CSV table of C-alpha atoms and ligand atoms in Angstrom, one decimal:
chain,number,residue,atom,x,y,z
R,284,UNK,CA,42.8,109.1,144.6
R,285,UNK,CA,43.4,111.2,142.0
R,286,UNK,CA,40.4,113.7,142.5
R,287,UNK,CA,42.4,116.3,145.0
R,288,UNK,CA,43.7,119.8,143.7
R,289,UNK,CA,47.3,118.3,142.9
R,290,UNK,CA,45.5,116.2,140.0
R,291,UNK,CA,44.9,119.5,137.9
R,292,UNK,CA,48.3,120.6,138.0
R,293,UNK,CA,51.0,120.0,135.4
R,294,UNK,CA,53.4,116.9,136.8
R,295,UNK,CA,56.3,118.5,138.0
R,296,UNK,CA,53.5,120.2,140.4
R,297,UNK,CA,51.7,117.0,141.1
R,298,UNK,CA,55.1,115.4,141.7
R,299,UNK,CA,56.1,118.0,144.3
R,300,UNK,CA,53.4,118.1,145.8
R,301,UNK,CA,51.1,115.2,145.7
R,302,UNK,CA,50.1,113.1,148.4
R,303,UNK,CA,52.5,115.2,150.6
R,304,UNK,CA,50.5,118.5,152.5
R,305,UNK,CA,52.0,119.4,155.7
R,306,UNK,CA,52.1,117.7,158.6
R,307,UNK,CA,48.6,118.4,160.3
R,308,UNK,CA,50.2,117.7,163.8
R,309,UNK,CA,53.1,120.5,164.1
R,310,UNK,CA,53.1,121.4,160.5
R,311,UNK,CA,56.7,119.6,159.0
R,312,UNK,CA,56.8,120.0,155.8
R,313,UNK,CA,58.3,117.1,154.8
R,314,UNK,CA,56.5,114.0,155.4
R,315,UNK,CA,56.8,112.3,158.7
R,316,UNK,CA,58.4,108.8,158.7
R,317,UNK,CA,55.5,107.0,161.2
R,318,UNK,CA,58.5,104.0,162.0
R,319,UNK,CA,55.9,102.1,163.6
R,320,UNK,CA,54.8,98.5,163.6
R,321,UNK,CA,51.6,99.2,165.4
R,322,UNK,CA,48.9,102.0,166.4
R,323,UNK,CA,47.1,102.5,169.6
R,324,UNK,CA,43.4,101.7,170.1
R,325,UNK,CA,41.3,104.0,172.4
R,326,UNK,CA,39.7,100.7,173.1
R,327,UNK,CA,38.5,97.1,172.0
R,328,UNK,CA,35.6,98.5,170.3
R,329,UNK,CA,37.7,100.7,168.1
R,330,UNK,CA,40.1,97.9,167.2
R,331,UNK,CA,37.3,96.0,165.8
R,332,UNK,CA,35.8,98.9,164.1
R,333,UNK,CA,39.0,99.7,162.3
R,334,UNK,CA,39.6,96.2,161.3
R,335,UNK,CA,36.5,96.0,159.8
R,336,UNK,CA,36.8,99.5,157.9
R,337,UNK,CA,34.1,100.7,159.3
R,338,UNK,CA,36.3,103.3,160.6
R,339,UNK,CA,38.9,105.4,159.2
R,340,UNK,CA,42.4,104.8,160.3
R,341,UNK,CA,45.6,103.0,161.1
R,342,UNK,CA,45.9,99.5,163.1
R,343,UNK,CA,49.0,97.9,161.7
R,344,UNK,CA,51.7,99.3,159.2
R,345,UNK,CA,51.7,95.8,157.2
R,346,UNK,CA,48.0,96.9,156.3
R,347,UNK,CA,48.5,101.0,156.3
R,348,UNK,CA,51.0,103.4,157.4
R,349,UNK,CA,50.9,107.0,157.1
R,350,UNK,CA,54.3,107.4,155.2
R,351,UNK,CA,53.3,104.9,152.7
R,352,UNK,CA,50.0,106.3,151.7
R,353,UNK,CA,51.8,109.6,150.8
R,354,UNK,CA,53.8,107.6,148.1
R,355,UNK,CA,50.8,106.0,146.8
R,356,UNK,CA,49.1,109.2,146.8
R,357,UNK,CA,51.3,110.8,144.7
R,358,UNK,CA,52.0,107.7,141.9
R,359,UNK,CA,48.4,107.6,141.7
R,360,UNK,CA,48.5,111.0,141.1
R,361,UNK,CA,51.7,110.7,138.4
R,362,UNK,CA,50.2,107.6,136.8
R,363,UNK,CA,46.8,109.7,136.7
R,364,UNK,CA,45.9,106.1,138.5
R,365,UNK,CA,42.7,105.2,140.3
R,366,UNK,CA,44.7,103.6,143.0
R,367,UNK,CA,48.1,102.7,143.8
R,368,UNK,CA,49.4,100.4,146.2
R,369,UNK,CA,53.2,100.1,147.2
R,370,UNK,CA,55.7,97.3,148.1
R,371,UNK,CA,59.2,96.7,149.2
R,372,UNK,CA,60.4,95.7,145.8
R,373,UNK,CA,59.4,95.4,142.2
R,374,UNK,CA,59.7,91.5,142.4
R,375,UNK,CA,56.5,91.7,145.5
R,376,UNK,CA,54.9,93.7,143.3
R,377,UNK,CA,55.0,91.3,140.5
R,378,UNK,CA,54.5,88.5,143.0
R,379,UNK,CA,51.0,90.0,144.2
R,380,UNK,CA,49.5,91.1,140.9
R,381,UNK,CA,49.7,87.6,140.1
R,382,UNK,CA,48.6,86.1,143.6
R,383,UNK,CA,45.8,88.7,143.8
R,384,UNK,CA,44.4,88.4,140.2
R,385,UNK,CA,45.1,85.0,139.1
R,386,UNK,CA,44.3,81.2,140.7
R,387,UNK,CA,45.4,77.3,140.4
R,388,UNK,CA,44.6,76.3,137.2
R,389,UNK,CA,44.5,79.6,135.0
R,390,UNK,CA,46.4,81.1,132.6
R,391,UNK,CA,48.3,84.0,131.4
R,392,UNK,CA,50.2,85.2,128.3
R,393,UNK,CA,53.4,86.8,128.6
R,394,UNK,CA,55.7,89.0,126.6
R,395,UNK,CA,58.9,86.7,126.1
R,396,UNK,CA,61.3,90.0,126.3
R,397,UNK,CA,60.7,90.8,129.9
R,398,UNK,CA,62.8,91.0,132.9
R,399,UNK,CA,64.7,88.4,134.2
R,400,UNK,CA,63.3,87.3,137.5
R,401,UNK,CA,59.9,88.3,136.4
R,402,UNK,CA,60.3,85.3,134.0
R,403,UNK,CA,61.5,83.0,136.6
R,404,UNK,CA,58.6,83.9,138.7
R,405,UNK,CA,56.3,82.8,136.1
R,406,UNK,CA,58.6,79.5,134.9
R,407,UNK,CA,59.2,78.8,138.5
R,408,UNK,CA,57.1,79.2,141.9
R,409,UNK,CA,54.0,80.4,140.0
R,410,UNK,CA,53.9,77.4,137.6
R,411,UNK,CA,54.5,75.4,140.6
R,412,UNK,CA,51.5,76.4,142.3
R,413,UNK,CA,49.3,75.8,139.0
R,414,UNK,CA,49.4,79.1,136.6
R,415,UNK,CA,50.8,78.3,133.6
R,416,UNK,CA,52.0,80.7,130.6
R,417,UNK,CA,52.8,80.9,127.3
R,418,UNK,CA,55.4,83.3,126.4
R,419,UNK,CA,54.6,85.0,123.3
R,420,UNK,CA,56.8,88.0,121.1
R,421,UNK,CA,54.0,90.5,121.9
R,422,UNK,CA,55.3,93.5,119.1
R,423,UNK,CA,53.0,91.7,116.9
R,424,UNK,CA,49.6,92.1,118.5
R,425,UNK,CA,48.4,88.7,116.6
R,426,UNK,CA,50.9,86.5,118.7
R,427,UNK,CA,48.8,87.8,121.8
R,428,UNK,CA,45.5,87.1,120.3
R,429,UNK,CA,46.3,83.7,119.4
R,430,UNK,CA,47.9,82.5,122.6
R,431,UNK,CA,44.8,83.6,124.8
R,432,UNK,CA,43.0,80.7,125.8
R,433,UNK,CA,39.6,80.2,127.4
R,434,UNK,CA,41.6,80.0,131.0
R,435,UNK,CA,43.6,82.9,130.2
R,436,UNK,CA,43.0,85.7,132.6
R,437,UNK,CA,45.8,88.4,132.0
R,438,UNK,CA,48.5,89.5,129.4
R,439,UNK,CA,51.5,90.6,131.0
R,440,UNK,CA,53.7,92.6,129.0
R,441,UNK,CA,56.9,95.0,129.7
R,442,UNK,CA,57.4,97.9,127.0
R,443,UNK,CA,60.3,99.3,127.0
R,444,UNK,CA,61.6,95.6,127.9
R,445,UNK,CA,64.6,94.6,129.9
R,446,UNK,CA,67.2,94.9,128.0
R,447,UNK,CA,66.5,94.7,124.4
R,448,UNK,CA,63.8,97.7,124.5
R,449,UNK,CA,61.4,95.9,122.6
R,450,UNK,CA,58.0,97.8,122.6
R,451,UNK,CA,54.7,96.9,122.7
R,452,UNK,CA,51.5,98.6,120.7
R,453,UNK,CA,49.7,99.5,124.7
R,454,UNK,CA,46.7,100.4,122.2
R,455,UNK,CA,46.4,97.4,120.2
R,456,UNK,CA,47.1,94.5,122.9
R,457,UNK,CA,44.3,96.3,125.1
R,458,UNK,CA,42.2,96.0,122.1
R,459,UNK,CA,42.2,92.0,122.1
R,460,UNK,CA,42.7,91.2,125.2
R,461,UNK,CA,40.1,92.9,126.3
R,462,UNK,CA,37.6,91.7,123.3
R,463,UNK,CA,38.1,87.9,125.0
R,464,UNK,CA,37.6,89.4,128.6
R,465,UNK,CA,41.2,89.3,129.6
R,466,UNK,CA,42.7,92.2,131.6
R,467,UNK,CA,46.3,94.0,130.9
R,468,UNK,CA,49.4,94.7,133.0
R,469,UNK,CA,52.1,96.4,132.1
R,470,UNK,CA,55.7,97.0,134.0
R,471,UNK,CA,56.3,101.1,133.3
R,472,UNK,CA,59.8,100.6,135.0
R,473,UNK,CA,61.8,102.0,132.0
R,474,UNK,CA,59.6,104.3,130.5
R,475,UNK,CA,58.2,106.1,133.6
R,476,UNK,CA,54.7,108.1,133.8
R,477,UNK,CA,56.7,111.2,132.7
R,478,UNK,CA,57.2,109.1,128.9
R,479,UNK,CA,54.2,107.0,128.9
R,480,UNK,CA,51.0,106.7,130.6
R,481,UNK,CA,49.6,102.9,129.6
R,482,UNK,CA,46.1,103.0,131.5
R,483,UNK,CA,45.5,106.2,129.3
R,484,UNK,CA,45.2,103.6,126.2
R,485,UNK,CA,43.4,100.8,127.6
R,486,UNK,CA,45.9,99.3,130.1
R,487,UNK,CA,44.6,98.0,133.3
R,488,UNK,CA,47.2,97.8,135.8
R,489,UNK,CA,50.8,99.5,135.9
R,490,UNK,CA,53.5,97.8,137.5
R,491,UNK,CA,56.8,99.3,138.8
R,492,UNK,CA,60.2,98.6,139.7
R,493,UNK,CA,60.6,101.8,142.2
R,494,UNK,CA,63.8,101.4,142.9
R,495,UNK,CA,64.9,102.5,139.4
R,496,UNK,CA,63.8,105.6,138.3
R,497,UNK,CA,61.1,106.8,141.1
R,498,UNK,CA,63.8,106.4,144.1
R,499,UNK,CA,66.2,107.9,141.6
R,500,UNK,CA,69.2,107.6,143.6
R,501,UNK,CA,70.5,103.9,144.0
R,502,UNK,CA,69.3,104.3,147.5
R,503,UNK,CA,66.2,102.0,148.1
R,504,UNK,CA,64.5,98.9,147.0
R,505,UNK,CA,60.5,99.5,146.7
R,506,UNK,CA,57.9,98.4,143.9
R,507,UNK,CA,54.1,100.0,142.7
R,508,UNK,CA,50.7,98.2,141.3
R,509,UNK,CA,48.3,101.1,139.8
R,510,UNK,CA,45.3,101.0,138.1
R,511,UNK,CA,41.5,100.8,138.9
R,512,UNK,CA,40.0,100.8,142.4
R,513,UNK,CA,39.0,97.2,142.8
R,514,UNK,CA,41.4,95.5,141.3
R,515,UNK,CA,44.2,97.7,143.4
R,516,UNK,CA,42.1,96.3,146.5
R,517,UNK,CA,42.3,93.2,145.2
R,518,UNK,CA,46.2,93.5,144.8
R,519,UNK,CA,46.7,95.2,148.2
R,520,UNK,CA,44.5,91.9,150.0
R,521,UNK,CA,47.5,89.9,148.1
R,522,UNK,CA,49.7,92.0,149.8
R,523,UNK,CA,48.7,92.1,153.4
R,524,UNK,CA,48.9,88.3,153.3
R,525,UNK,CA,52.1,87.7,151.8
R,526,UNK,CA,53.4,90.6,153.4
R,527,UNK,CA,55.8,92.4,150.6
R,528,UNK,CA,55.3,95.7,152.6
R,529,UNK,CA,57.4,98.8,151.9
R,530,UNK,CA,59.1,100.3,154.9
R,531,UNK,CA,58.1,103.7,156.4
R,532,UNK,CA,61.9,104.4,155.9
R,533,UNK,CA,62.0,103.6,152.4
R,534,UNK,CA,58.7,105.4,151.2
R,535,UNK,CA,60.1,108.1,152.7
R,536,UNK,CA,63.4,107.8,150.0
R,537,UNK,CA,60.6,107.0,147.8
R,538,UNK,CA,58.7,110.2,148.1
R,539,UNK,CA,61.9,112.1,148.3
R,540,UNK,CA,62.7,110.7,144.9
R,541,UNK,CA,59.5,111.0,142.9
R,542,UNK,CA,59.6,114.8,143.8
R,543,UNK,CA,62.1,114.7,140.8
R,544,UNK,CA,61.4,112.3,139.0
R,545,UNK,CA,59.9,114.2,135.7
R,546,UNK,CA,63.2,116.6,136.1
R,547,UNK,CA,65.2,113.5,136.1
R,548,UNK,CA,63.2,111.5,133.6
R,549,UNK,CA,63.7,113.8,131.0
R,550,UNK,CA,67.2,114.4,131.5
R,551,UNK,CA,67.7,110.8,131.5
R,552,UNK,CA,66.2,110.9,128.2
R,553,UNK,CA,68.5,113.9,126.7
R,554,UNK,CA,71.6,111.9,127.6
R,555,UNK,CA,70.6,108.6,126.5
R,556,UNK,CA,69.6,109.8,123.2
R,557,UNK,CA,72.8,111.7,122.6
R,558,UNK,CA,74.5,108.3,123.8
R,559,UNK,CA,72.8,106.0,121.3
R,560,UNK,CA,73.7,108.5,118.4
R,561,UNK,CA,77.4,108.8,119.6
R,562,UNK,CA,77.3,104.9,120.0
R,563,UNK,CA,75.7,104.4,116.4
R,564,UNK,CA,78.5,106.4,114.8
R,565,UNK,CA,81.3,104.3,116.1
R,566,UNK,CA,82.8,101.8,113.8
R,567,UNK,CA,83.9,99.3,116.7
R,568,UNK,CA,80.5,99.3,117.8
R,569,UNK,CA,77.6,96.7,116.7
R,570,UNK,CA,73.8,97.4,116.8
R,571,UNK,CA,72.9,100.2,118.8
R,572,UNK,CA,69.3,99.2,120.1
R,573,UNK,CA,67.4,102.7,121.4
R,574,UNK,CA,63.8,103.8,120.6
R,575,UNK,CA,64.5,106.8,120.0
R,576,UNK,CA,66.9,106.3,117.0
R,577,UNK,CA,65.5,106.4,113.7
R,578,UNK,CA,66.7,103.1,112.6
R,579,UNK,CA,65.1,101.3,115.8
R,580,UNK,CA,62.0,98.8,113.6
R,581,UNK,CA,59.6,100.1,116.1
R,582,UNK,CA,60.2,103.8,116.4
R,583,UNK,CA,57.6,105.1,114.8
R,584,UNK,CA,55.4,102.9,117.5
R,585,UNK,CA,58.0,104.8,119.7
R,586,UNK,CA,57.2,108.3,118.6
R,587,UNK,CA,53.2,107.5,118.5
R,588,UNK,CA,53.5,105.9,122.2
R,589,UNK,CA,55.8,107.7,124.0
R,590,UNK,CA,56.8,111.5,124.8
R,591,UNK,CA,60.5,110.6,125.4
R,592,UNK,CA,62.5,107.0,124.8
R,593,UNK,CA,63.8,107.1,128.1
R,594,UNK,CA,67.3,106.3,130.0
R,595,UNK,CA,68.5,102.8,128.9
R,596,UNK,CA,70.4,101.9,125.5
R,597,UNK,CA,71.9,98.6,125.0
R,598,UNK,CA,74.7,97.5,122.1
R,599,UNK,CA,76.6,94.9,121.1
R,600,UNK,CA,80.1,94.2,121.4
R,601,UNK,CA,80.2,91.5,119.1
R,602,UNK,CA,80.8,88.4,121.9
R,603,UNK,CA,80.8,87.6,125.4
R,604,UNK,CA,84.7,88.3,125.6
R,605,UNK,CA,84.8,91.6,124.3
R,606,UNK,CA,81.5,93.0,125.8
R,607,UNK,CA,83.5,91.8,129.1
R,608,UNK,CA,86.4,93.4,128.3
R,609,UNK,CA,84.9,96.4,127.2
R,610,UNK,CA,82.3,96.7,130.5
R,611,UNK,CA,85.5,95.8,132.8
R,612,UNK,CA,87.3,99.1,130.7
R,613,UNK,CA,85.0,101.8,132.0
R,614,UNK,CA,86.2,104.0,134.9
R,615,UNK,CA,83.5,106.5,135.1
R,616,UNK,CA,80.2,104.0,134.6
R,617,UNK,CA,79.5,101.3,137.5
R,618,UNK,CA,79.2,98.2,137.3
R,619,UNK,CA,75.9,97.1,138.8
R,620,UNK,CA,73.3,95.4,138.9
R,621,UNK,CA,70.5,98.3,138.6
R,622,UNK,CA,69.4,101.0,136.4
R,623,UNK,CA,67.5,104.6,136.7
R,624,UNK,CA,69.9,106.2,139.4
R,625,UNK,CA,71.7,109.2,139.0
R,626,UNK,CA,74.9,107.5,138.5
R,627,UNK,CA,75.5,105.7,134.9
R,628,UNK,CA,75.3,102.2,135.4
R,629,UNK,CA,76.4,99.3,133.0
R,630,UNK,CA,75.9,95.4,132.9
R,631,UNK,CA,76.2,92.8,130.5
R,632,UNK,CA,72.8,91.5,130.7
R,633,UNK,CA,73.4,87.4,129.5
R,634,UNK,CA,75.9,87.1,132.5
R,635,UNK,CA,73.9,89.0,135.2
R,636,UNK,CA,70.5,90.6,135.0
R,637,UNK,CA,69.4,87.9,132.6
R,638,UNK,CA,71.7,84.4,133.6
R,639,UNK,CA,69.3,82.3,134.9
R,640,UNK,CA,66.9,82.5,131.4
R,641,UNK,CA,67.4,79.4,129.7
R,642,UNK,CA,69.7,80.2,126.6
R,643,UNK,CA,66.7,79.9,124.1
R,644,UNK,CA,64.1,81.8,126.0
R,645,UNK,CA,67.3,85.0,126.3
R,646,UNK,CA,67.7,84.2,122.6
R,647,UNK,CA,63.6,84.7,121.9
R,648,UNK,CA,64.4,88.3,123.7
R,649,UNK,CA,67.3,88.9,121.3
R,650,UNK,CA,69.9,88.8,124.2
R,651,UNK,CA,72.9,88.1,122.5
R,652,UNK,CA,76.3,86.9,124.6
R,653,UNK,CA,77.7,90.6,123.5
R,654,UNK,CA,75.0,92.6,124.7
R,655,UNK,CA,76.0,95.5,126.7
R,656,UNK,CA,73.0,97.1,128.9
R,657,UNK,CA,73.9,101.1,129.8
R,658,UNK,CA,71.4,102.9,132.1
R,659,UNK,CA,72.8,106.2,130.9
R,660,UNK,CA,72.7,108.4,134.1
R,661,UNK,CA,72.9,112.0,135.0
R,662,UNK,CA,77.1,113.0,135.3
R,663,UNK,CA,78.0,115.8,132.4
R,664,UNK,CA,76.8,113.7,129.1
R,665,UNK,CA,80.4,114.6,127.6
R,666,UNK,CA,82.2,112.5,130.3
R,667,UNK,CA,79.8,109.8,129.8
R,668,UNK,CA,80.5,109.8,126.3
R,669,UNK,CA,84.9,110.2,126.7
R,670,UNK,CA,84.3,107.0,129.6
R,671,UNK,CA,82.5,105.2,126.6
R,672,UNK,CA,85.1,106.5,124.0
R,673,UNK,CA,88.5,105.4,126.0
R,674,UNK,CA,87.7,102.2,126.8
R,675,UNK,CA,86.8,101.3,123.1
R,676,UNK,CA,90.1,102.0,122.5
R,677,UNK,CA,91.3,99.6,125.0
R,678,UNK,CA,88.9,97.1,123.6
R,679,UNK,CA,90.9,94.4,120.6
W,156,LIG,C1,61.7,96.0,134.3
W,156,LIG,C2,61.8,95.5,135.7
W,156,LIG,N1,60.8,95.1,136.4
W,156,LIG,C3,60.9,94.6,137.7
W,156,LIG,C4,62.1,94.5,138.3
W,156,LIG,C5,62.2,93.9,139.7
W,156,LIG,O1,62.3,95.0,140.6
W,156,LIG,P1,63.1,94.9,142.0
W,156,LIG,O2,64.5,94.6,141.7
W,156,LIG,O3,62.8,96.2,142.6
W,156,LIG,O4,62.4,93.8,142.8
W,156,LIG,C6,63.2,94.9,137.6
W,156,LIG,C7,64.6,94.9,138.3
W,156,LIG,O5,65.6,95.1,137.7
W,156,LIG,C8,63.1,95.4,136.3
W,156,LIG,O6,64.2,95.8,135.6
């Protein structure tokens, strides 16, 4: 995908412009939504012929749709990806990396800081049907290595994680997985292509939450798998059958978003940082946990792995009660459960995004009952930073 004149271009161009030419019909210049189910045949013949790939074209929008091959276009382009293939949410793109690449009876080793759901996933249906895993702390490359197994078939990992922005050495994983034949996937969600590209260091497959930073805008659910051509078929095959298709409609918010998304990204990052360092020099504030800050135990990983820490910093407010308090306070930042819009949004991450952990597994991630998660977001940084100032003051 990545071999058209967009992919040498800088990535604001390729994110402007990739995927997206005009319309060849009338010429629009912004990409058609084709809200179709189905396409017509010119006959039976042609049907079969599609069906088959033996020729180019659309049959069915579960299997291929216009709209939706722009936004893969273009992430493969941003993720400087093979292939991409999209899905209606971050959780059916989890679903069908795992359905696609893994069977009954294998194995797979998992970062224990990861996101919520993705965890229940793996502790719930998937175990059910026979994949078991072992949850490992993967910042220490050696945990990884010794909890691959002959059965093992992929190491799952999420760098920056969900919420405690634990990283992972991309690098060094790759290195042993791939020395006992094991493949790599990685969920970019926080980081983004525009702070880290993870199949440039040995990753195999990049995973996405699109309905943080790529939509941008609060506005649409949608998720992304990227990496290598036969493993994306592979992945897409998963998909067709168990049906986690994006919607014409939303790739089309999608697309809209990802025009923006370096511009965004690295204002995201701006604010965030000058966030953690207001945060870090408040006395009624406990750990401050951002990789950009100096005192983060991984940021020199950080600064060797990443062009720019990204939009997310967590803290503590000491215990559940007052990180309530102090979330319940805030007038400007909402309440929600989401993160990566423009809008700042704040959650305490034991109550919601991360409840249905069991208490030990959240406490392996270093989820404390305090934890505050802020997904700092584009308003005027200094009315970020007075929301976050007056309601510590009305915090006891
Ligand atoms: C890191 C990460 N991965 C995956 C997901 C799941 O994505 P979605 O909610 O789009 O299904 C989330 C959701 O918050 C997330 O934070």
């Amino acid at each position: 995908m990545a071999d058209d004149f967009t992919a040498k271009h800088g990535e604001a161009t390729r994110a402007i412009h990739g995927g997206q030419e005009p319309d060849p019909y009338i010429g629009a210049v912004s990409t058609p939504i084709y809200q179709t189910a189905s396409f017509a045949f010119d006959s039976v013949e042609q049907a079969v012929a599609r069906a088959a790939h033996l020729e180019e074209g659309y049959s069915y929008s579960r299997v291929g749709n216009p709209t939706t091959d722009a936004l893969e276009h273009k992430l493969a382009l941003l993720e400087e990806a093979e292939a991409c293939v999209v899905f209606g949410s971050g959780m059916g793109a989890i679903s069908a990396l795992f359905l696609g690449l893994c069977r009954t009876g294998e194995h797979v080793v998992c970062a224990d800081s990861i996101y919520g759901a993705t965890h229940g996933l793996l502790t719930g249906p998937l175990a059910k049907w026979g994949l078991s895993a072992t949850f490992v702390d993967a910042r220490e490359p050696g945990n990884v290595a010794r909890a691959i197994r002959p059965d093992t078939r992929l190491v799952y990992l999420e760098s920056p994680s969900n919420p405690t922005l634990r990283l992972v050495d991309f690098e060094a994983v790759a290195q042993v997985a791939h020395d006992r034949g094991v493949l790599v996937a990685a969920d970019n969600t926080f980081a983004t292509s525009v702070n880290q590209l993870p199949l440039r260091v040995g990753v195999d497959l990049v995973l996405y939450s699109a309905t943080k930073y790529i939509s941008g805008h609060g506005d649409t659910l949608g998720g992304a798998v990227l990496g290598g051509a036969e493993l994306i078929r592979r992945v897409r095959q998963a998909e067709i059958l168990h049906g986690a298709t994006l919607s014409p409609m939303n790739a089309f918010l999608l697309l809209r978003g990802a025009q923006t998304l370096p511009l965004r990204v690295r204002a995201h990052n701006a604010h965030a940082l000058a966030v953690a360092r207001w945060l870090e020099g408040h006395p009624a504030v406990g750990q401050v946990i951002y990789p950009g800050l100096e005192r983060h135990p991984q940021h020199a990983l950080a600064r060797h792995q990443m062009r720019g820490f990204g939009g997310v910093v967590s803290f503590d407010m000491g215990s559940e009660a007052r990180a309530e308090q102090y979330i319940d306070a805030l007038r400007l930042c909402t309440i929600a459960a989401s993160l990566g819009d423009v809008k700042t949004l704040v959650l305490q991450p034991a109550r919601m995004s991360h409840r249905f952990m069991p208490p030990q597994a959240r406490a392996d991630a270093g989820i404390t009952p305090g934890l505050v998660r802020l997904a700092v977001g584009l308003e005027d940084v200094e009315d970020i930073i007075a929301d976050l100032e007056q309601a510590l003051a009305r915090v006891e």
